[in-house]
Amino acid sequence: MLCCDAGGKLLPPPILKPGDAVKISGDPFAEFVATVENISPDRRVWVLLDLMGRSTRVALRPEALQVVEKWL
């Protein structure tokens, strides 16, 4: 998902790095919060999701992620 400033100008996608907390904005994991594990050369972002008490590794497009503040 692309973001715009108040004037409608497109903003660059956020720079992600391992350890960042991100919110997923696309199905099937919409609204889930995950932790960036790594970013592959083909620009897929590998995140760790907490599903049913276990960390699950999932690859997503960077456009489907929004950086959020680190939770406690």
mmCIF file of C-alpha atoms in Angstrom:
data_model
loop_
_atom_site.group_PDB
_atom_site.id
_atom_site.type_symbol
_atom_site.label_atom_id
_atom_site.label_comp_id
_atom_site.label_asym_id
_atom_site.label_seq_id
_atom_site.Cartn_x
_atom_site.Cartn_y
_atom_site.Cartn_z
ATOM 1 C CA MET A 1 0.000 0.000 0.000
ATOM 2 C CA LEU A 2 1.420 3.378 -1.001
ATOM 3 C CA CYS A 3 1.163 6.367 1.312
ATOM 4 C CA CYS A 4 0.704 10.023 0.441
ATOM 5 C CA ASP A 5 1.514 13.225 2.252
ATOM 6 C CA ALA A 6 -1.074 15.972 2.879
ATOM 7 C CA GLY A 7 -0.496 17.351 -0.637
ATOM 8 C CA GLY A 8 -1.110 13.993 -2.317
ATOM 9 C CA LYS A 9 2.563 13.357 -3.122
ATOM 10 C CA LEU A 10 3.545 9.679 -2.954
ATOM 11 C CA LEU A 11 5.886 8.811 -0.102
ATOM 12 C CA PRO A 12 8.559 6.114 -0.400
ATOM 13 C CA PRO A 13 7.843 2.817 1.349
ATOM 14 C CA PRO A 14 9.255 2.601 4.869
ATOM 15 C CA ILE A 15 12.695 1.089 5.282
ATOM 16 C CA LEU A 16 12.369 -2.159 7.186
ATOM 17 C CA LYS A 17 15.058 -3.880 9.195
ATOM 18 C CA PRO A 18 15.227 -7.057 11.277
ATOM 19 C CA GLY A 19 13.606 -6.614 14.671
ATOM 20 C CA ASP A 20 11.083 -3.987 13.514
ATOM 21 C CA ALA A 21 7.507 -4.437 14.675
ATOM 22 C CA VAL A 22 5.110 -4.280 11.714
ATOM 23 C CA LYS A 23 1.353 -4.354 11.236
ATOM 24 C CA ILE A 24 0.080 -6.415 8.302
ATOM 25 C CA SER A 25 -2.434 -4.592 6.111
ATOM 26 C CA GLY A 26 -3.483 -7.389 3.739
ATOM 27 C CA ASP A 27 -5.405 -10.656 3.900
ATOM 28 C CA PRO A 28 -5.266 -13.271 5.372
ATOM 29 C CA PHE A 29 -3.307 -11.762 8.279
ATOM 30 C CA ALA A 30 -4.796 -8.235 8.250
ATOM 31 C CA GLU A 31 -4.275 -6.336 11.511
ATOM 32 C CA PHE A 32 -1.783 -8.895 12.870
ATOM 33 C CA VAL A 33 1.416 -7.497 14.382
ATOM 34 C CA ALA A 34 4.638 -9.335 13.556
ATOM 35 C CA THR A 35 8.398 -8.932 13.867
ATOM 36 C CA VAL A 36 10.647 -8.601 10.805
ATOM 37 C CA GLU A 37 13.084 -11.510 10.704
ATOM 38 C CA ASN A 38 14.931 -10.675 7.473
ATOM 39 C CA ILE A 39 14.518 -9.331 3.940
ATOM 40 C CA SER A 40 15.402 -11.565 1.003
ATOM 41 C CA PRO A 41 17.114 -10.341 -2.198
ATOM 42 C CA ASP A 42 13.801 -10.652 -4.087
ATOM 43 C CA ARG A 43 12.313 -8.041 -1.653
ATOM 44 C CA ARG A 44 10.134 -10.496 0.254
ATOM 45 C CA VAL A 45 10.005 -9.639 3.918
ATOM 46 C CA TRP A 46 10.129 -12.614 6.268
ATOM 47 C CA VAL A 47 8.207 -11.937 9.472
ATOM 48 C CA LEU A 48 7.505 -13.941 12.607
ATOM 49 C CA LEU A 49 3.822 -14.159 13.581
ATOM 50 C CA ASP A 50 2.568 -15.461 16.892
ATOM 51 C CA LEU A 51 -0.106 -17.988 15.867
ATOM 52 C CA MET A 52 -1.647 -20.219 18.514
ATOM 53 C CA GLY A 53 1.304 -19.698 20.854
ATOM 54 C CA ARG A 54 4.010 -20.489 18.297
ATOM 55 C CA SER A 55 6.210 -18.277 16.143
ATOM 56 C CA THR A 56 5.383 -18.879 12.500
ATOM 57 C CA ARG A 57 7.585 -17.609 9.668
ATOM 58 C CA VAL A 58 5.707 -15.936 6.789
ATOM 59 C CA ALA A 59 6.956 -14.135 3.646
ATOM 60 C CA LEU A 60 5.115 -10.942 2.667
ATOM 61 C CA ARG A 61 5.442 -8.045 0.227
ATOM 62 C CA PRO A 62 6.861 -4.892 1.860
ATOM 63 C CA GLU A 63 3.824 -2.927 0.617
ATOM 64 C CA ALA A 64 1.616 -5.007 2.942
ATOM 65 C CA LEU A 65 3.492 -3.868 6.064
ATOM 66 C CA GLN A 66 3.389 -0.759 8.228
ATOM 67 C CA VAL A 67 6.063 -0.080 10.841
ATOM 68 C CA VAL A 68 4.639 0.302 14.351
ATOM 69 C CA GLU A 69 6.130 1.181 17.701
ATOM 70 C CA LYS A 70 7.776 -1.729 19.468
ATOM 71 C CA TRP A 71 5.392 -3.233 21.979
ATOM 72 C CA LEU A 72 6.422 -4.345 25.458
#
